[in-house]
XYZ file of C-alpha atoms in Angstrom:
562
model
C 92.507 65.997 107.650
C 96.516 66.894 108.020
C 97.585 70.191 106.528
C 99.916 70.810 104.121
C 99.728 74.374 104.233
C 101.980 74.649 107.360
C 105.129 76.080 105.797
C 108.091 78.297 106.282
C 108.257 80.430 102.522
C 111.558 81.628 100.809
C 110.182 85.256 102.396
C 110.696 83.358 105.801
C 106.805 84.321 106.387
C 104.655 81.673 107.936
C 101.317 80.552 106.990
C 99.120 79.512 109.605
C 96.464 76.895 109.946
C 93.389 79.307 109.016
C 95.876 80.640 105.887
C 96.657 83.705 106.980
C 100.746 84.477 106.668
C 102.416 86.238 109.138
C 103.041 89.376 107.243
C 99.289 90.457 107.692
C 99.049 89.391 111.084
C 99.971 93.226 111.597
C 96.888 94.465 109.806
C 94.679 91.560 111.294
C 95.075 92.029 114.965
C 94.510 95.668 114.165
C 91.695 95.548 112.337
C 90.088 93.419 114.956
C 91.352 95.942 117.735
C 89.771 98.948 115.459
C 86.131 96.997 116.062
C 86.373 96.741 119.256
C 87.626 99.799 120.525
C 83.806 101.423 121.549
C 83.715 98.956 124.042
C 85.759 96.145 124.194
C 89.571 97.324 124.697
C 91.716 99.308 126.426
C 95.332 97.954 125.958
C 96.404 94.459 124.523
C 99.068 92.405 123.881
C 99.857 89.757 121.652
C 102.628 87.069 120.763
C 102.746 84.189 118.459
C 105.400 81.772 118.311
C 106.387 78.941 115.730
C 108.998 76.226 115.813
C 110.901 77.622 118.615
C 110.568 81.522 116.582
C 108.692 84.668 117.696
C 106.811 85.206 114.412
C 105.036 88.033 115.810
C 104.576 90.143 119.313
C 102.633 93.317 119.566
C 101.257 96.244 122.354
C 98.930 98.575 121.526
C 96.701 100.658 123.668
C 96.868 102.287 127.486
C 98.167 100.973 130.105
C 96.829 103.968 132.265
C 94.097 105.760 130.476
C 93.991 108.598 133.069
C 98.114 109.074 132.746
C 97.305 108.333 128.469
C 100.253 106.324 129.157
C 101.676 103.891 126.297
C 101.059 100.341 126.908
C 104.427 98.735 125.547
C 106.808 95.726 126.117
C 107.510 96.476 129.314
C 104.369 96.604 130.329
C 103.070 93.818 133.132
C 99.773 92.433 132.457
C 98.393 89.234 135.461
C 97.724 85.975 133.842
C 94.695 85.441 136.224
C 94.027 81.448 135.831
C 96.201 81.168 133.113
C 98.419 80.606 136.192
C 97.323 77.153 136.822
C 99.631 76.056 133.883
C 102.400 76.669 135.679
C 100.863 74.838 138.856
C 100.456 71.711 136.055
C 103.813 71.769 134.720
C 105.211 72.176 138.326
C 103.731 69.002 138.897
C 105.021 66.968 135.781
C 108.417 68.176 136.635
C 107.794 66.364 140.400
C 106.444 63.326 138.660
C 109.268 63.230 135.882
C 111.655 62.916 138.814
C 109.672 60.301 140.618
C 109.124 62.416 143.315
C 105.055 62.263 143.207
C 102.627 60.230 140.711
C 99.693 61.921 139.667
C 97.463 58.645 140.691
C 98.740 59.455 144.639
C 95.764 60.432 147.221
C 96.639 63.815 148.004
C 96.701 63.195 151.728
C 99.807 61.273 151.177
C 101.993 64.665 150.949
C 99.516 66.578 153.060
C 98.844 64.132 155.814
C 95.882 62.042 156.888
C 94.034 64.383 158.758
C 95.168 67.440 156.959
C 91.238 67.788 155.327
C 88.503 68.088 157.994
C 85.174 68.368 155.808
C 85.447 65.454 153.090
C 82.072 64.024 152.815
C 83.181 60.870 150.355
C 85.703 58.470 151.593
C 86.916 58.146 147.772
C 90.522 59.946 147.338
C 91.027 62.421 145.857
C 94.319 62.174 143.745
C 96.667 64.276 142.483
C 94.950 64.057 138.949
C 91.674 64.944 139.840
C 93.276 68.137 141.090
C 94.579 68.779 137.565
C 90.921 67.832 136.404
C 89.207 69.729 138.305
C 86.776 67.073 138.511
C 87.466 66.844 142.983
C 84.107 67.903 143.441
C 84.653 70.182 145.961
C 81.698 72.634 145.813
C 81.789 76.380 145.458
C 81.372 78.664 148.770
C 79.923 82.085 149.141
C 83.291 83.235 150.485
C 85.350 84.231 147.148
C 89.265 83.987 147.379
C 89.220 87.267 145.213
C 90.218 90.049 147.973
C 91.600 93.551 147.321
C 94.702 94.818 147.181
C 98.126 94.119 144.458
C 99.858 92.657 146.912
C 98.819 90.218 149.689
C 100.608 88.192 152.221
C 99.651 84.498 152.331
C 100.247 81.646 154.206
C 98.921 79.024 151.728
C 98.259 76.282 154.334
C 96.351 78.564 156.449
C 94.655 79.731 153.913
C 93.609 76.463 152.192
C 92.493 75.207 155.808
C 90.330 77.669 156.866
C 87.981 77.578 153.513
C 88.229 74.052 153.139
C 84.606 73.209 151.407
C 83.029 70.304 150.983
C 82.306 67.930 148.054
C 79.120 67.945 146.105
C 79.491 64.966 144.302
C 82.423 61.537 144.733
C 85.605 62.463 143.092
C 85.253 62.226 139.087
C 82.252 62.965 138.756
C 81.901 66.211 137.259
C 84.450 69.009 136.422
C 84.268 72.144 138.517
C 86.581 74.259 137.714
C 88.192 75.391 141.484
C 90.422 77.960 142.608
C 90.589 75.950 145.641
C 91.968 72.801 143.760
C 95.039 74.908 142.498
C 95.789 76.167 145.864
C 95.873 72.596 146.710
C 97.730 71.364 144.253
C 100.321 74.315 144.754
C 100.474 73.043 148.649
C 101.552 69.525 147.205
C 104.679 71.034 145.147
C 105.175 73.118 148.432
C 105.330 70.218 150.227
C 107.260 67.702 148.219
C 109.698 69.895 147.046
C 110.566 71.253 149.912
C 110.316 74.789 148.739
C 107.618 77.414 149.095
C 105.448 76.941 146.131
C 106.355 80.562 144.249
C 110.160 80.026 145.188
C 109.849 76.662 143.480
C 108.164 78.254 140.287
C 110.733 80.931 140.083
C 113.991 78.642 140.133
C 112.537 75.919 138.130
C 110.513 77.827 135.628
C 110.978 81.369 135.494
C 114.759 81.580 136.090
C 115.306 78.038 133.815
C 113.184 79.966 130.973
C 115.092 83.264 131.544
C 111.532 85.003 132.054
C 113.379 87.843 134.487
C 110.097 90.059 134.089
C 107.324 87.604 135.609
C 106.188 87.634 139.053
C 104.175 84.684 141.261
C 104.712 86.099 144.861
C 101.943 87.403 146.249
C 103.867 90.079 148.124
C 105.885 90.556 144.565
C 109.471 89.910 146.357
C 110.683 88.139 143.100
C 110.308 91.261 141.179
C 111.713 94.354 141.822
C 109.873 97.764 142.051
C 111.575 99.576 139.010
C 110.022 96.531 136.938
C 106.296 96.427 138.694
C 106.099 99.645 138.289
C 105.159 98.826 134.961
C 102.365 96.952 135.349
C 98.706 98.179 133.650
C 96.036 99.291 135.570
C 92.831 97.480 136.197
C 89.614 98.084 133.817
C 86.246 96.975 133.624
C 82.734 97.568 131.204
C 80.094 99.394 133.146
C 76.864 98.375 131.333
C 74.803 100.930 133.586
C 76.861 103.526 132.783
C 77.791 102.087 129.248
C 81.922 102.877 129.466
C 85.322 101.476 130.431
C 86.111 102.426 133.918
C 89.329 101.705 136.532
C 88.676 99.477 138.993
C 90.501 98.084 142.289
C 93.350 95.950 142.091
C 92.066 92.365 143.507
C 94.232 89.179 144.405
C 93.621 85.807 145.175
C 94.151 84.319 148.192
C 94.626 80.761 146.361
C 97.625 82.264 145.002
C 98.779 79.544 142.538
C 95.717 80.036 140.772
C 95.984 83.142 139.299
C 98.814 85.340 140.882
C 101.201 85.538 137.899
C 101.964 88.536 136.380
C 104.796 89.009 133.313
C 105.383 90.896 130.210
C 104.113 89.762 127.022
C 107.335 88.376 125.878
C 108.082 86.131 129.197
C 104.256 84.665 128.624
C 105.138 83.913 125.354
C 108.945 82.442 126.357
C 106.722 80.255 128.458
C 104.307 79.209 125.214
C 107.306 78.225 123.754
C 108.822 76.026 126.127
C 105.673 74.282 126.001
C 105.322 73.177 122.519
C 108.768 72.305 122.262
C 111.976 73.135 119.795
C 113.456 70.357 118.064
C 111.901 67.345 120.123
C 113.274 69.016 123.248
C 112.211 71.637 126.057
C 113.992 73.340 129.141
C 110.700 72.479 131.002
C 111.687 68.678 131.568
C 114.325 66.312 131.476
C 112.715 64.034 128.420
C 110.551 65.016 125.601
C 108.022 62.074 126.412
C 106.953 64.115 129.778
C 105.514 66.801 127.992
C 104.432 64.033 125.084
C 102.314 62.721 128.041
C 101.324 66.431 129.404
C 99.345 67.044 126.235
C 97.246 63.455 126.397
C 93.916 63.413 127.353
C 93.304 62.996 131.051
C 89.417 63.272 130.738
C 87.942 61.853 127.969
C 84.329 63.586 127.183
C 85.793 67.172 128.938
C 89.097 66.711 126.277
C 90.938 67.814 129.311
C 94.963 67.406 128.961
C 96.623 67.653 132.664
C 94.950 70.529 133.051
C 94.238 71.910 129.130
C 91.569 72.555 128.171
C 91.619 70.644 124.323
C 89.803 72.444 121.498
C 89.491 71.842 117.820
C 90.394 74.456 115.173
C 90.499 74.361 111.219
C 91.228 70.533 110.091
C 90.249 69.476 112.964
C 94.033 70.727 114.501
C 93.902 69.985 118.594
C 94.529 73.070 120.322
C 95.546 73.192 124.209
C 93.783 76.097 125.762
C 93.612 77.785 128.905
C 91.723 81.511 129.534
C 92.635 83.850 132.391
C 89.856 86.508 133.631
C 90.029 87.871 136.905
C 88.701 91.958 137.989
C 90.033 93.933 135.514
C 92.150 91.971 134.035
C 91.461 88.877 130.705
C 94.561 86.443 129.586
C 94.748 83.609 126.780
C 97.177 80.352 125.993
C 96.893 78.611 122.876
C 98.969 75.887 121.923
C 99.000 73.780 118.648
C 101.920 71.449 119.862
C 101.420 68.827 116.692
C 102.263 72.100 114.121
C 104.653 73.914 116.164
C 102.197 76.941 116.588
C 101.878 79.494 120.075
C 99.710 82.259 121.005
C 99.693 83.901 124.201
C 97.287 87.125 124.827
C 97.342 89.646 128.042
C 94.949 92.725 128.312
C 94.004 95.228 131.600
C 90.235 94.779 130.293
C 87.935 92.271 132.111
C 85.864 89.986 129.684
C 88.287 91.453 126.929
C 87.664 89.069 123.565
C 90.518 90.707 121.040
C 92.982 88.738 123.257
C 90.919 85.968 124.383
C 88.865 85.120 121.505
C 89.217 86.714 118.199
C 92.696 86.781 117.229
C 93.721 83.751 117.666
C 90.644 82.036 116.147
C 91.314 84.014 113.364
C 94.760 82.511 113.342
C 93.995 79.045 113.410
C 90.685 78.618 112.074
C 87.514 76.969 113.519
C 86.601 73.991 113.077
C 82.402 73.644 111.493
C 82.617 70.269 109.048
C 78.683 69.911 107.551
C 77.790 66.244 107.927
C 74.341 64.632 107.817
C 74.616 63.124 111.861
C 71.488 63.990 113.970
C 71.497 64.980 118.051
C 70.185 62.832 119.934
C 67.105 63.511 122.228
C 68.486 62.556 125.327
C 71.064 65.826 125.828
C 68.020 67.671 126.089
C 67.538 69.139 129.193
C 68.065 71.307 131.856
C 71.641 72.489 133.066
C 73.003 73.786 136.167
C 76.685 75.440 136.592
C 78.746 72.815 138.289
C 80.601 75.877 140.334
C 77.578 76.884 142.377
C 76.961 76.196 145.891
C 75.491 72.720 145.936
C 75.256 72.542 149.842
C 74.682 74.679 153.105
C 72.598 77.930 154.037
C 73.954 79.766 150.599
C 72.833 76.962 148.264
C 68.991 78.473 148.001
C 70.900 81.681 146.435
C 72.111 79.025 143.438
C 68.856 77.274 142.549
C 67.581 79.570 139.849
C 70.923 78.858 138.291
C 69.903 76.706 135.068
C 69.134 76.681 131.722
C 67.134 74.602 129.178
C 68.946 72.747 126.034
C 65.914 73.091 123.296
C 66.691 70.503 120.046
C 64.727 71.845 116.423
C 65.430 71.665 113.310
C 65.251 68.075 112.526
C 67.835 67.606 115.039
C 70.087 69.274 113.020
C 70.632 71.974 115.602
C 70.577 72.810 119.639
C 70.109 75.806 121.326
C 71.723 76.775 124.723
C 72.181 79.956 127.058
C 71.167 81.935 123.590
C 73.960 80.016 121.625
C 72.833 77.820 118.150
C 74.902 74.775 117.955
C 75.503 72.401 114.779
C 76.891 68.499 115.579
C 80.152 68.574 114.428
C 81.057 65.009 114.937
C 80.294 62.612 117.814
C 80.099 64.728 120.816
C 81.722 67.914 119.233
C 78.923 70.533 118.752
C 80.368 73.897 117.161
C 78.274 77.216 117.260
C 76.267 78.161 114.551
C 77.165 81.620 114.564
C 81.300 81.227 113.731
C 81.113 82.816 110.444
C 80.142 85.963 111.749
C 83.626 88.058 112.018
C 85.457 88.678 114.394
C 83.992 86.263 116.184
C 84.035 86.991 120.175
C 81.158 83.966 121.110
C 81.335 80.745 122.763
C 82.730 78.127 120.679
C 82.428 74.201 121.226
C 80.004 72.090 123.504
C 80.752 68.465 124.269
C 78.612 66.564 126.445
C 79.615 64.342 129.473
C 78.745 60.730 131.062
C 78.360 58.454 133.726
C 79.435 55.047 134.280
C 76.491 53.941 132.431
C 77.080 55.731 129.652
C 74.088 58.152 130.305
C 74.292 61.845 129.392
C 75.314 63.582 132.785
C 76.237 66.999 132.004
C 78.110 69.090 128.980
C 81.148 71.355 129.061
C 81.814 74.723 127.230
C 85.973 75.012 127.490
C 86.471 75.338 131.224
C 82.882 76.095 132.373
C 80.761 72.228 132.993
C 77.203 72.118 133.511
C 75.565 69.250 135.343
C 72.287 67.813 133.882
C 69.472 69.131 136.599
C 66.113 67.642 136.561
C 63.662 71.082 136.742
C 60.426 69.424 136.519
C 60.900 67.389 140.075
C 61.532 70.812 141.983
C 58.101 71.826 141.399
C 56.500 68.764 142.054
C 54.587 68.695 145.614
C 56.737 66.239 146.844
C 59.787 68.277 146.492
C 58.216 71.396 147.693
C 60.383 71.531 150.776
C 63.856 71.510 148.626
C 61.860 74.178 146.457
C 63.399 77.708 146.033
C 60.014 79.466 147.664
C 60.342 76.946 151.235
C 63.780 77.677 151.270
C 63.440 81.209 151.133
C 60.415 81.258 153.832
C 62.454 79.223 156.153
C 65.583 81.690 155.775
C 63.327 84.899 157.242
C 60.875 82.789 158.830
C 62.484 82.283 162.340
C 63.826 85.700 162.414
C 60.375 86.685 161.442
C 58.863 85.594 164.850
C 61.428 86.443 167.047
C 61.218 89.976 165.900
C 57.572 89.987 166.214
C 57.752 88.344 169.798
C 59.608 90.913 170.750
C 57.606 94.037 169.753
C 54.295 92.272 170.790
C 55.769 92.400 174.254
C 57.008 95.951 173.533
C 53.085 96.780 172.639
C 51.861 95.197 176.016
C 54.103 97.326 177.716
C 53.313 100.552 175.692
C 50.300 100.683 173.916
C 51.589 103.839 172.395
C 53.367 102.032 169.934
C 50.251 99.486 168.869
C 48.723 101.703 165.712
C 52.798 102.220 164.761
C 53.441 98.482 164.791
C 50.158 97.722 163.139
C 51.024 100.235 160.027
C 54.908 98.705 160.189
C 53.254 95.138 160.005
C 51.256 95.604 156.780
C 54.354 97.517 155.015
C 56.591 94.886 156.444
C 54.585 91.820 155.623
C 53.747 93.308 152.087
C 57.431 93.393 151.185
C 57.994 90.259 152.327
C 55.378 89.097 150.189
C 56.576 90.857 147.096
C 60.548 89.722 147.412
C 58.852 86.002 148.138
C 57.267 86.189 144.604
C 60.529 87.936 142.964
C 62.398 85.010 144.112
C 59.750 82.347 143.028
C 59.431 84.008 139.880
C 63.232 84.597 139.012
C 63.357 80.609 139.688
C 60.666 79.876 136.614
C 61.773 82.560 134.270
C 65.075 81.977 134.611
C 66.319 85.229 135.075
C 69.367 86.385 136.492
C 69.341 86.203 140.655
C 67.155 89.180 142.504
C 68.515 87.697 145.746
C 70.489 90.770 146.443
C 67.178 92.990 146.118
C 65.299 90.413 148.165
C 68.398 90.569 151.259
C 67.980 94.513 151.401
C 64.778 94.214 151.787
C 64.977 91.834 154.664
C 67.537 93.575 156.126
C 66.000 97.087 155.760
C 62.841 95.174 157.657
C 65.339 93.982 160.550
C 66.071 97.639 160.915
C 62.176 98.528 160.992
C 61.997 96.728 163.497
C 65.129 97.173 165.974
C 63.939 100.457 165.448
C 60.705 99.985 166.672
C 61.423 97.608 169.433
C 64.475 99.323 171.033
């Protein structure tokens, strides 16, 4: 369906895909702030940009609730991930200029024997990195660290936690921090600049965004401006309230270390949708023509956009930023000229990230009479869980069932109802409700054989998991409960060695270690079942609980023993 609605009126206001004009968007975004307020917002800020024009740009809120200071256009809010766009279009400027093509094996800039753990000898190219889909597998060592400002040496950095692939190249997306840091490293490399000095002169400064940051030590930005920026906030369920948190960075810096006013965000927007079949981005329109085509088919990823559909099925280019204390959103509608950027100092904050800007364009929920098939049913695993080593027995309660009713009409997944849409687009069922702060479109993924392999929801991919063979007895040593015996088990005896030879030597302690032997082995037995029985119910992961207990136990008994 194209729209005819999309136009400029004698009053200069704009009416936008969903029908809303741009004199109201005023009273909309408030309204939606005014709902949300309880629990769900501390300080936001918005911009929306069309044909080349700021239609609309607004702050509300605190920036510092304990100051009750004024969040306002100065204010500096991080874009957490949304900083991978400007790792993407760093890259399409390279390949413009023939420097790099995105079909290169990365160890061609970073050298042969630059990656020591790669367990497939496929490559790995430069646009898998934009994919995501390199495989590489998640580690228990997060890059999130504290502190505002952290000094990095990228290389290092990217060395030392090099992980190791789960699956060949291609296979599945997983979206990775690590990926970006990699990718950052290659425009590091082949431009023979450090990667934020390379952002600054060829994005920032070209753009004239002189309030945005991407230096992890913040030596592009001067003090007088940073002192602007919001603090950090978070939702305490427990406690039921908003509270400060610590300021965290990440040491895959390209990633998500970009911080900016609302108005430099949205300068940035605007650049890439384009004015007048032109942008300051790149040399020829056709570059960012090709940026916005799909690069993987059944994720709808575009070089590193994520692609959505909104009201008449109008293709939206997303990407969401959410880091500690801290929630950012890009939406582009390059085919109607439309922008919309979003920054908050909430974590998990939906005005910004979900329901403005859906209420803006419009979701898209066509009734047809199409049935699901029975093959996406299923069970699901996160791709972006530790697939391999000691840590990966902490990830295998991680999945949830896909349950088709309703004639087929209908899905349900992680508590979501989902209606087919069209052929692999499956919208949720519960859109109408308003504002609307849910997850929004499913599509499903396959292999070579055309074989249902996994499904996507934006950025976060799910591989399909086969539940039913983990409890079978021939799998019973990959199962959760022999994983978690053999973790303690070893520890177990040596411990036990140990104070048996302590009770030879002092009978003394004999009745003591007897009493400390029930209580010990009764614990064990209780975590074992915890963890067995988080696996079948599905429940969220008592493996911390379970840890304490062993380690509280390893005290017991150095205690005992020494």
């Amino acid at each position: 369906m194209i729209l005819v609605c999309l136009l400029v009126c004698i009053s200069e206001s704009v009416i936008t895909p969903n029908n809303i004009s741009s004199d109201s968007f005023k009273d909309v975004f408030m309204k939606i702030v005014n709902e949300s307020k309880n629990n769900n917002f501390v300080s936001g800020a918005v911009s929306v940009n069309y044909r080349g024009q700021n239609i609309y740009s607004d702050v509300t809120g605190f920036s510092d609730i304990s100051k009750r200071k004024i969040a306002n256009n100065e204010t500096l809010y991080p874009w957490s991930s949304v900083s991978a766009v400007l790792v993407h279009v760093s890259i399409m400027q390279l390949y413009e200029d023939g420097k790099l093509d995105l079909e290169d094996d990365i160890k061609k800039h970073l050298g042969k024997n630059f990656f020591k753990r790669m367990t497939y000898e496929d490559p790995v190219k430069i646009i898998n990195l934009m994919n995501h889909d390199t495989c590489w597998d998640d580690t228990a060592e997060k890059s999130i660290v504290p502190g505002s400002k952290i000094d990095i040496d990228l290389e290092d950095v990217i060395k030392k936690n090099e992980p190791r692939q789960f699956c060949r190249p291609g296979t599945f997306v997983s979206y990775s921090d690590y990926g970006l840091a990699v990718e950052g490293l290659i425009v590091d490399k082949v431009s023979n600049m450090k990667y934020s000095e390379y952002v600054k002169k060829n994005i920032f400064d070209r753009l004239g965004m002189r309030r945005s940051s991407i230096d992890p030590m913040r030596n592009d930005i001067s003090e007088d401006i940073l002192v602007n920026e919001a603090k950090p906030y978070a939702f305490n369920s427990k406690r039921n309230r908003i509270e400060e948190t610590e300021y965290y960075s990440n040491q895959f810096y390209p990633s998500g270390s970009a911080l900016s006013t609302i108005s430099d965000l949205s300068i940035f927007a605007n650049a890439l949708v384009g004015t007048n079949n032109s942008t300051p981005l790149f040399k020829n329109i056709s570059t960012l023509s090709e940026f916005y085509n799909i690069t993987k088919k059944d994720e709808r990823i575009s070089h590193g956009l994520f692609q959505q559909y909104y009201s008449g099925r109008i293709k939206g280019y997303d990407h969401r930023g959410n880091n500690v204390g801290y929630t950012a959103y890009i939406s582009l509608l390059p085919e109607y000229g439309f922008s919309y950027v979003g920054m908050s100092n909430l974590q998990d904050e939906y005005v910004i990230s979900k329901s403005f800007h859906r209420t803006l364009w419009g979701l898209y929920n066509p009734s047809n009479e199409k049935v699901i098939s029975y093959y996406i049913s299923s069970y699901y695993r996160p791709t972006n869980i530790v697939h391999r080593g000691f840590f990966k027995r902490h990830d295998l309660n991680k999945h949830y069932q896909l349950l088709i009713y309703d004639g087929r009409k209908q899905f349900s997944f992680l508590g979501d109802i989902y209606n087919i849409s069209e052929d692999n687009v499956f919208t949720n069922s519960n859109i109408s409700k308003w504002p609307y702060t849910g997850k929004y479109q499913i599509t499903f993924t396959h292999n070579q054989e055309g074989q249902v392999n996994g499904l996507c929801i934006l950025d976060e991919c799910y591989e399909n998991f086969d539940y039913f063979s983990t409890l079978n007895d021939d799998n019973f040593f990959k199962s959760d409960t022999f994983l978690f015996g053999l973790d303690i088990f070893p520890l177990t005896i040596g411990l036990e060695l140990l104070i048996f030879l302590r009770c030879i030597e002092f009978p003394i302690f004999a009745l003591r270690f007897l009493i400390i032997r029930i209580v010990t082995y009764t614990l064990m037995l209780i975590s074992l079942v915890l963890s067995h029985r988080n696996l079948i119910q599905n429940r969220i992961c008592v493996r911390r609980k379970v840890l304490a207990i062993i380690y509280g136990l390893i005290t017991l008994y150095c205690i005992e023993t020494f």
